[in-house]
PDB file of C-alpha atoms and ligand atoms in Angstrom:
ATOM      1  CA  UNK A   1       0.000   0.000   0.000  1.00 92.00           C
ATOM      2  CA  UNK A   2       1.338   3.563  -0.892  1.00 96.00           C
ATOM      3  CA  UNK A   3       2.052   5.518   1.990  1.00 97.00           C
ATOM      4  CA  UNK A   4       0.925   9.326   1.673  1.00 98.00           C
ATOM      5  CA  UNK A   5       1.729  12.062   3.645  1.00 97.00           C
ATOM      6  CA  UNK A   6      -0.531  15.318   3.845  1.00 97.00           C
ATOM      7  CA  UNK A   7       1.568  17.912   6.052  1.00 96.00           C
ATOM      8  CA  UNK A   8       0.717  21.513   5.954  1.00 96.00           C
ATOM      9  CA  UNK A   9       0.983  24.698   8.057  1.00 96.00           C
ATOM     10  CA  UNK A  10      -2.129  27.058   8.533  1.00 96.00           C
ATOM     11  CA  UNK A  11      -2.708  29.694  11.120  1.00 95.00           C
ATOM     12  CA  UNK A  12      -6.385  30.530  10.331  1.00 97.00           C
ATOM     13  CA  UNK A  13      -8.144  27.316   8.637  1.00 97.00           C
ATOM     14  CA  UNK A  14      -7.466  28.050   5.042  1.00 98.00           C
ATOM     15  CA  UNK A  15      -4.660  25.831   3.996  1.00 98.00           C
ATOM     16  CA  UNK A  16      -5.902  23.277   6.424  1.00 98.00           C
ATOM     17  CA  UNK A  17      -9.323  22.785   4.004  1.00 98.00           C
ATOM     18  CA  UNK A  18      -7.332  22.476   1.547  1.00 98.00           C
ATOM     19  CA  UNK A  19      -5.669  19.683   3.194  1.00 98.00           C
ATOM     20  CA  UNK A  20      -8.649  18.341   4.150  1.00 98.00           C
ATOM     21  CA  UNK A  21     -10.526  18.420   0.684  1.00 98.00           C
ATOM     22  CA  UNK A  22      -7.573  16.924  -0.891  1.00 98.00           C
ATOM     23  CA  UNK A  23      -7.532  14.057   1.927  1.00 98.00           C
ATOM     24  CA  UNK A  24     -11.477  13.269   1.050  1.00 97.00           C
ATOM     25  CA  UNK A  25     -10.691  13.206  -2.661  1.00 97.00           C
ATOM     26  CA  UNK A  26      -7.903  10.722  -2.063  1.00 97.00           C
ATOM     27  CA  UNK A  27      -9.886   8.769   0.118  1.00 91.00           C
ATOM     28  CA  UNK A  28     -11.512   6.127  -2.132  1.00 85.00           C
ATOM     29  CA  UNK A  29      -7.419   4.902  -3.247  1.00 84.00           C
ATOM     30  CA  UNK A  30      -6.460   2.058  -1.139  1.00 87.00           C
ATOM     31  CA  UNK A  31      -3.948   4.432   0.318  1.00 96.00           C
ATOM     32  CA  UNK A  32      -2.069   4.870   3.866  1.00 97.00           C
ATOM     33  CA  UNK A  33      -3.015   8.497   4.172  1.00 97.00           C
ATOM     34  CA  UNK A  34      -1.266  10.375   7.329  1.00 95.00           C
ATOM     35  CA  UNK A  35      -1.787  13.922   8.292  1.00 95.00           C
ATOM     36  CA  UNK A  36       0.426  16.346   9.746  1.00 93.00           C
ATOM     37  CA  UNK A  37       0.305  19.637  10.697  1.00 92.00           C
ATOM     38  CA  UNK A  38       3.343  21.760  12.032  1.00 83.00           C
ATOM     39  CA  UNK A  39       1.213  23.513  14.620  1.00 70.00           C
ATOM     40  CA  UNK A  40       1.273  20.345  16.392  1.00 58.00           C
ATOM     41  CA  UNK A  41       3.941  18.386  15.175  1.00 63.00           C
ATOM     42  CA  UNK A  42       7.574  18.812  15.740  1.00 67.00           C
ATOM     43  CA  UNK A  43       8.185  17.020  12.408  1.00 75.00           C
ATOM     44  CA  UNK A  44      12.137  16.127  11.266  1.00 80.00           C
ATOM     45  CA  UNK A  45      12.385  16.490   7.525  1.00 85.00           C
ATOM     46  CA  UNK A  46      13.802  12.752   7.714  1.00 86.00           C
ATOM     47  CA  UNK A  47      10.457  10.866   8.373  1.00 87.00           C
ATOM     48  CA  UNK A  48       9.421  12.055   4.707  1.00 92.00           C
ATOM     49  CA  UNK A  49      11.793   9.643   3.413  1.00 95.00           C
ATOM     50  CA  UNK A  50       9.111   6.945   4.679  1.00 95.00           C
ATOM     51  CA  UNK A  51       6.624   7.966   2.443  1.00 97.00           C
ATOM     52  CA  UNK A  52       5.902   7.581  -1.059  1.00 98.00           C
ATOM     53  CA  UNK A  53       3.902  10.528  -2.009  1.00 98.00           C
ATOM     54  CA  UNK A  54       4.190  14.013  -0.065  1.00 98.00           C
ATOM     55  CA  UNK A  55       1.234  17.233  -0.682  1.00 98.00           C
ATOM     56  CA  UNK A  56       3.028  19.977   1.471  1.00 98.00           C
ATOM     57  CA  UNK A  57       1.127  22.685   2.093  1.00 98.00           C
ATOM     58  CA  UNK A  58       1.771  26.874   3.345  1.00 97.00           C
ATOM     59  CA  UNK A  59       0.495  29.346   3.606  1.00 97.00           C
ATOM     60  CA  UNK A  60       2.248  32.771   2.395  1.00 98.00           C
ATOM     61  CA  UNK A  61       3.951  35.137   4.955  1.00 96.00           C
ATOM     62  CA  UNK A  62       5.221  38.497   4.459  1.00 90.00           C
ATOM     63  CA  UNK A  63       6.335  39.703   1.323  1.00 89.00           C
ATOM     64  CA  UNK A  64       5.815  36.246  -0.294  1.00 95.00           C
ATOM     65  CA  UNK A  65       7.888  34.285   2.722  1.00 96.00           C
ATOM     66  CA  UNK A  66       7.444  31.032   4.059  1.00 95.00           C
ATOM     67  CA  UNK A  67       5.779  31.137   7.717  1.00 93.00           C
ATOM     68  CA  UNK A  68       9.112  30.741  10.072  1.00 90.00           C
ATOM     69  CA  UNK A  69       7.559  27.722  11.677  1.00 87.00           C
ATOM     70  CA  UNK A  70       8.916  25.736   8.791  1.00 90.00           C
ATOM     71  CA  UNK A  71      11.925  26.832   9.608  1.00 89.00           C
ATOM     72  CA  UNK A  72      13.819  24.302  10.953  1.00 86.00           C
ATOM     73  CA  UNK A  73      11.940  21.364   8.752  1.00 89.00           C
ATOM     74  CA  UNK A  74      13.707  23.322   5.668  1.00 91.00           C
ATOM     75  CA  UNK A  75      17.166  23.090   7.147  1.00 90.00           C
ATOM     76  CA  UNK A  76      16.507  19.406   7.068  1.00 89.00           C
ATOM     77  CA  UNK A  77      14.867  19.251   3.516  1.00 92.00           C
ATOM     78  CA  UNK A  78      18.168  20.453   2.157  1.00 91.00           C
ATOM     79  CA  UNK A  79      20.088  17.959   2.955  1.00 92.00           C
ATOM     80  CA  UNK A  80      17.623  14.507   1.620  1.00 95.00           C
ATOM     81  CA  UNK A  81      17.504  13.533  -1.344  1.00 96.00           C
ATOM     82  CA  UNK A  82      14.041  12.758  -2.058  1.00 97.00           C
ATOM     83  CA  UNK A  83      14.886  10.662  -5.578  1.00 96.00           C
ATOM     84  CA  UNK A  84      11.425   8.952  -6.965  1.00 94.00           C
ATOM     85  CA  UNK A  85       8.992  10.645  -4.041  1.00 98.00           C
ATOM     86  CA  UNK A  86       5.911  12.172  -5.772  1.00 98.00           C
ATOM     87  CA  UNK A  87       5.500  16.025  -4.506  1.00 98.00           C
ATOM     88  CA  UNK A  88       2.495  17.736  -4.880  1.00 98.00           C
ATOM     89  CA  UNK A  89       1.661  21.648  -3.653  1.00 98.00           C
ATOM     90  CA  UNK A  90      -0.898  23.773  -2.578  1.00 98.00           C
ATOM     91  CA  UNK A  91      -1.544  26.413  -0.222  1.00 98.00           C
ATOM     92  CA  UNK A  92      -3.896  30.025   0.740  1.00 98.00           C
ATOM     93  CA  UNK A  93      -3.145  33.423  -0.165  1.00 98.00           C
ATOM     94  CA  UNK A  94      -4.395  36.564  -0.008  1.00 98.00           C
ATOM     95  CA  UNK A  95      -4.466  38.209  -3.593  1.00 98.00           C
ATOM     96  CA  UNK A  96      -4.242  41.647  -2.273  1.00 97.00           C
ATOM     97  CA  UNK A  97      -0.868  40.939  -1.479  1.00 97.00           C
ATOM     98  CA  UNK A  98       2.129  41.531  -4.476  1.00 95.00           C
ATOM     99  CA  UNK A  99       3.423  38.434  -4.223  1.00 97.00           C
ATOM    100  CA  UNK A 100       0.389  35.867  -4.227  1.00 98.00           C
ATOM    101  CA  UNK A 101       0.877  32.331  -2.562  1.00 98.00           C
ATOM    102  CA  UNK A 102       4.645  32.631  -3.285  1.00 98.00           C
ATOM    103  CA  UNK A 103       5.782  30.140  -0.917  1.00 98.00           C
ATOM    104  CA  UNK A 104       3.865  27.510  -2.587  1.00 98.00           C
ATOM    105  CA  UNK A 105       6.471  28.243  -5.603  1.00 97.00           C
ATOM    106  CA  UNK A 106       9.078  28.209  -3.420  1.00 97.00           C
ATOM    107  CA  UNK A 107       8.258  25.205  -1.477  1.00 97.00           C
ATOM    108  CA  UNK A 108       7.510  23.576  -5.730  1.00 98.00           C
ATOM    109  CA  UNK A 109      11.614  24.703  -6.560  1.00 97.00           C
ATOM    110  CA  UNK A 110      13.152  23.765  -2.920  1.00 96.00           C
ATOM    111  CA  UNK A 111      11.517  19.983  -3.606  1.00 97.00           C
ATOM    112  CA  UNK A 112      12.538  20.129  -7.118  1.00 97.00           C
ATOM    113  CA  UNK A 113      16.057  20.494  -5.905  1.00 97.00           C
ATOM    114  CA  UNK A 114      15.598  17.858  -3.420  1.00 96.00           C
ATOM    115  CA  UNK A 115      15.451  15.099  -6.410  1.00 97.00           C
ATOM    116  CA  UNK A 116      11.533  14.998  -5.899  1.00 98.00           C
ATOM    117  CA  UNK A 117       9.530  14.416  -8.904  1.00 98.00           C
ATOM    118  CA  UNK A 118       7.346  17.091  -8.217  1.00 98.00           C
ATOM    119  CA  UNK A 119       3.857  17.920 -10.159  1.00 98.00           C
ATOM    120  CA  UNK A 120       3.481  20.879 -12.579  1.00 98.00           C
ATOM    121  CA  UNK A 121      -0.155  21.894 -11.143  1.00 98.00           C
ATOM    122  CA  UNK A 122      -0.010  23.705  -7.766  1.00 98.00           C
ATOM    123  CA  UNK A 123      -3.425  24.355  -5.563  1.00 98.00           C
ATOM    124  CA  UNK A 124      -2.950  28.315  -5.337  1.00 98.00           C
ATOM    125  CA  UNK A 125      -5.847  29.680  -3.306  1.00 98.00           C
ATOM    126  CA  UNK A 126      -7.174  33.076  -2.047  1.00 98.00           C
ATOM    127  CA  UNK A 127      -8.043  32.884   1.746  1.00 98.00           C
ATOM    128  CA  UNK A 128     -10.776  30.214   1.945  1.00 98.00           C
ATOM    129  CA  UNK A 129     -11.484  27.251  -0.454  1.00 98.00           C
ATOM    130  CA  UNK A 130     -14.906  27.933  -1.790  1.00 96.00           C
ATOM    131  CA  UNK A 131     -14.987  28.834  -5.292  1.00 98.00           C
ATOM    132  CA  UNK A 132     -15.729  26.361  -8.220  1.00 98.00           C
ATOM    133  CA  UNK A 133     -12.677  27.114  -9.557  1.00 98.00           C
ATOM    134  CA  UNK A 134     -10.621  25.897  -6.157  1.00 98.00           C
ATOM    135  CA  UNK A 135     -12.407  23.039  -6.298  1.00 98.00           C
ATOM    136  CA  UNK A 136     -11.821  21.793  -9.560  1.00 98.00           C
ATOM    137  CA  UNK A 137      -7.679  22.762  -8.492  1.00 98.00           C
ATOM    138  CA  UNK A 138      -7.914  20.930  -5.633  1.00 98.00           C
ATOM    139  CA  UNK A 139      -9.428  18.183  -7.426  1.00 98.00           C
ATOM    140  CA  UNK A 140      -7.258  18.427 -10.182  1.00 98.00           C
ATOM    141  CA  UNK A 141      -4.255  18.129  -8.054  1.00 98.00           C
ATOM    142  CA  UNK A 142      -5.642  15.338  -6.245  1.00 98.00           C
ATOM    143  CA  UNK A 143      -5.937  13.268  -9.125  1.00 97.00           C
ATOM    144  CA  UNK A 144      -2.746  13.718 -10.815  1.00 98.00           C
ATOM    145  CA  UNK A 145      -1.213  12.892  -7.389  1.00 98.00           C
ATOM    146  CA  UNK A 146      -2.807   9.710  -7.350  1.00 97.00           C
ATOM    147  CA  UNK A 147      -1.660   8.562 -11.384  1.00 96.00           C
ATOM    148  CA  UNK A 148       1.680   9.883 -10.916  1.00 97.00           C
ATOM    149  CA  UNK A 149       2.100   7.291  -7.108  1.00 96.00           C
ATOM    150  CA  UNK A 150      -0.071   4.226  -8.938  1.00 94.00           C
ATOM    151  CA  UNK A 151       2.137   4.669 -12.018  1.00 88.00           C
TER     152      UNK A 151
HETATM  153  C1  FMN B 201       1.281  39.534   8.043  1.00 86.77           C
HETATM  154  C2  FMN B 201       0.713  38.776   6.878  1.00 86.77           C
HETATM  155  C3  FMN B 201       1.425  38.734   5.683  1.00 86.77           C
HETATM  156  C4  FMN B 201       0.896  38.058   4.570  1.00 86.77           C
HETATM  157  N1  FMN B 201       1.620  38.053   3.384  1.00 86.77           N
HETATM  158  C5  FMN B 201       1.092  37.432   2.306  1.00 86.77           C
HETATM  159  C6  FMN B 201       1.805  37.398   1.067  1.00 86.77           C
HETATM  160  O1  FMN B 201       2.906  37.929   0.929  1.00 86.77           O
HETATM  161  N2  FMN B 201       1.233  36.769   0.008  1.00 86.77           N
HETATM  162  C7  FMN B 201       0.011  36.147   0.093  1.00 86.77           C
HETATM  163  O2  FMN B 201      -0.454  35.575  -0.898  1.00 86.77           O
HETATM  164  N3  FMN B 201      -0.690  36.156   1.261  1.00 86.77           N
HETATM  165  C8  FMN B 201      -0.183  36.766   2.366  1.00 86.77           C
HETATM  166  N4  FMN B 201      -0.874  36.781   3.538  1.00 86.77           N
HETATM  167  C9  FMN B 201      -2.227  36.196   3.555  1.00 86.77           C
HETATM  168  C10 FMN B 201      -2.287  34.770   4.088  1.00 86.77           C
HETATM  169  O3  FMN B 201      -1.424  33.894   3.371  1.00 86.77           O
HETATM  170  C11 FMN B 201      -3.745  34.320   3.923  1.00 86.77           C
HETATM  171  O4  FMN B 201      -4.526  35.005   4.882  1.00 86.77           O
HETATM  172  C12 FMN B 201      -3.952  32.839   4.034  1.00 86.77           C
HETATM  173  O5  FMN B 201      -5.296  32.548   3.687  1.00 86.77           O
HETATM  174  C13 FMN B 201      -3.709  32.295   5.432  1.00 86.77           C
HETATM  175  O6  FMN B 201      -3.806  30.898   5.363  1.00 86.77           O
HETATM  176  P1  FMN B 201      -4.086  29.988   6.617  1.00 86.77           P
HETATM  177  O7  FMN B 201      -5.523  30.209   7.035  1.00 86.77           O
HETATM  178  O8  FMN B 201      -3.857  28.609   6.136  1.00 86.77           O
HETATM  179  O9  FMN B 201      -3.137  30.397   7.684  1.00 86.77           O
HETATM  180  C14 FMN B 201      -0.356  37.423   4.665  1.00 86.77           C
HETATM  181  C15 FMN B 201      -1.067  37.456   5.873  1.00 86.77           C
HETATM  182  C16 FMN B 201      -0.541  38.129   6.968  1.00 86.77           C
HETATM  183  C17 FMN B 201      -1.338  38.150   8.259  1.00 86.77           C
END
């Protein structure tokens, strides 16, 4: 069985739907699906290297930053090498800000660099998931997730 790990950061609900619609639409695979989240999880980089499939997801800080909570998981990140592991990203944003959901492009390039074969579409949302069109992202990323581990 494929083990999958949802881990996110959210400070006000947003990113954490997100994690929770994409856990629902993975939910008919015959998956291993754990969830994480770094507000109550001192998580080491390290234990990704258990699973086969990783959806990280952030929110965006100031000026397009990462929150610092993920501070010390990052200095970890960059030293694995996360060879065959199937990344996928999403997180909320606030479009009113110049640089929208940046860390969720960030967090897409520091995988990349990790060796991790990480997916083109990214769940970029403003503030809560509710529109149509988040939906069909979330969905979307959900189910290229799930080819790209059963391939
Ligand atoms: C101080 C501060 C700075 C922020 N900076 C950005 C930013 O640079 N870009 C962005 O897209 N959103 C920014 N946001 C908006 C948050 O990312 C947004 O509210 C998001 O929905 C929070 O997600 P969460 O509920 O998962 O914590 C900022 C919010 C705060 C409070």
């Amino acid at each position: 069985m494929k083990k999958v790990l949802i881990l996110y950061i959210s400070t006000t609900g947003n990113t954490e739907q997100i994690a929770h619609l994409l856990n629902e639409a993975l939910s008919d695979n015959d998956f291993d699906i754990t969830t994480m989240s770094f507000d109550f999880t001192n998580l080491d980089a390290l234990d990704l290297l258990q699973y086969d499939g990783i959806l990280f997801g952030t929110h965006t800080y100031n000026d397009g930053d990462l929150p610092f909570e993920t501070d010390v998981f990052l200095d970890t990140l960059l030293t694995l090498d996360l060879n065959n592991k199937i990344v996928g990203i999403f997180g909320s944003g606030d479009t009113s800000y110049s640089y929208f959901c940046e860390a969720v492009e960030i967090m897409k390039d520091e995988f990349a660099l990790r060796n991790a074969i990480v997916l083109e579409h990214t769940v970029r949302v403003n503030l809560y998931p509710d529109l149509d069109q988040d939906l069909l992202s979330i969905h979307k990323l959900a189910s290229l997730f799930q080819e790209a581990l059963l391939e």
